[in-house]
Amino acid sequence: MDVRAAVAVEAGKPLEVMTVQLEGPKEGEVLIEVKATGICHTDDFTLSGADPEGLFPAILGHEGAGVVVDVGKGVTSVKKGDHVIPLYTPECRSCPSCLSRKTNLCTAIRSTQGQGVMPDGTSRFSIGKDKIHHYMGCSTFANFTVLPEIAVAKVNPDAPFDKICYIGCGVTTGVGAVINTAKVEIGATAIVFGLGGIGLNVIQGLKLAGADMIIGVDINNDKKQWGEKFGMTHFVNPKEVDGDIVQHLVGMTKRGADQIGGADYTFDCTGNVKVMRQALEAAHRGWGESVVIGVAGAGQEIATRPFQLVTGRVWKGTAFGGARGRTDVPKIVDWYMDGKIDIDPMITHILKLEDINKGFDMMHSGESIRSVVVY
Ligand code: NAD
Ligand code: AHE
Ligand code: ZN
């Protein structure tokens, strides 16, 4: 069938909107009509050419919501008409990782996903005889896409597509990093570096978890009011700090008889490896945990003095907020429908597919929090 897609033709070039061909679902696969998709910084990261797994041409996009329109042989967990969110982290429930109960990083289809193809090793997208790669197993920058059954979460059919698409990545990543990865407790102190589409969801997760002091750090002063809207208690712009940002943050978080500063939990939501180091070193001596959420390009490495770890700080990372997609994503949609979490204000721009490159421009300028393409 013919579908409309924004194709990443070459690294560093704008997406090109065109008609491409999509094959129907094979065994164990589902065809989805994508109704809406968010634009995440990770799409930009891959489009920029910094992603070591980046393949071109590809149909990017991994933050979607839509309706099942066809299913392949053997599909039992979803049917035509179901509302679903595509999962770049699937949940097969039978691989060693799923069975371990220690991680959400299902391994059932990760290798073919990284090669831009479906689990059978072929692509469903093409232009004439030329194949187009899938991306993160989702390719939501097309109005129809094909996914394996294990990579779709069935959600409440009353939930609006143009809002819940954000649960396909940003909301779940930010809120999940707090709840599943850091397991933040009531009364904790926290520092969030980078108040974009992910960082604001970390803040809302911290508020939900009952954190007391929530410090937001961003080089863009416009983010102060955004952070405050979701529960941030203090804002720091590192460009306006005299001296070392880490010492500044440690000073702000001094408490107790020994007056040792540092936050119980810190989160990097920038993808900048220098910021990741600051986040680790701003965590409290003895127990502070720093969670890396940001994704950094090929060749980038993180560094710190081992002393930082010897003295009890913990460095960890999270993908998709530690969420098990088919189990947790429907619950997060319900939290949204029940008013437990907020999404609407973060969706600052609604675009047509033809205007998708404007969404990337607004991400670069800091004008948007999340742009959503509605088909
Ligand atoms: P975004 O562009 O919306 O936000 C980034 C924010 O960081 C901006 O507000 C920017 O001003 C701020 N920033 C940039 N440099 C900074 C610095 N030196 N100090 C402080 N703040 C700084 O991006 P996003 O969509 O929120 O994504 C954030 C990161 O998370 C990206 O690296 C993205 O690829 C990654 N990500 C990871 C996962 C995961 O599962 N681990 C999921 C989604 C996104
Ligand atoms: N391809 C990149 C890795 C990018 C990455 O870490 N992606 C996150 C999700 S970001 C969503 O916006 C992720 O899920 N990671 C786990 C995984 O298996 O990829 C690279 O650096 O190679
Ligand atoms: Zn994302």
PDB file of C-alpha atoms in Angstrom, residues 31 42 48 52 56 59 69 75 80 99 108 132 139 162 193 201 209 219 230 351 374:
ATOM      1  CA  LEU A  31      -0.335  -3.041  10.721  1.00  0.00           C
ATOM      2  CA  THR A  42      16.578  11.009  19.915  1.00  0.00           C
ATOM      3  CA  SER A  48      22.213  14.350  12.845  1.00  0.00           C
ATOM      4  CA  PRO A  52      26.355   4.787  15.762  1.00  0.00           C
ATOM      5  CA  PHE A  56      19.773   5.862   5.929  1.00  0.00           C
ATOM      6  CA  ILE A  59      11.666   6.376   8.487  1.00  0.00           C
ATOM      7  CA  VAL A  69      -5.926  -2.006  11.020  1.00  0.00           C
ATOM      8  CA  VAL A  75      -1.449 -12.610  16.378  1.00  0.00           C
ATOM      9  CA  LYS A  80      -8.356  -4.791  14.366  1.00  0.00           C
ATOM     10  CA  LEU A  99      12.121 -13.447  32.666  1.00  0.00           C
ATOM     11  CA  ALA A 108      13.712 -10.818  21.589  1.00  0.00           C
ATOM     12  CA  ILE A 132      13.870   1.996   3.458  1.00  0.00           C
ATOM     13  CA  SER A 139       8.897   4.305  12.246  1.00  0.00           C
ATOM     14  CA  ASP A 162      -2.378  13.520  20.044  1.00  0.00           C
ATOM     15  CA  PHE A 193      19.758  18.614  34.383  1.00  0.00           C
ATOM     16  CA  ASN A 201       8.583  14.523  32.968  1.00  0.00           C
ATOM     17  CA  ALA A 209       6.922  10.418  44.231  1.00  0.00           C
ATOM     18  CA  ILE A 219      21.059  26.912  30.183  1.00  0.00           C
ATOM     19  CA  PHE A 230       5.460  20.679  37.077  1.00  0.00           C
ATOM     20  CA  LEU A 351       2.052  20.031  13.108  1.00  0.00           C
ATOM     21  CA  VAL A 374      -1.117  14.680  13.726  1.00  0.00           C
TER      22      VAL A 374
END
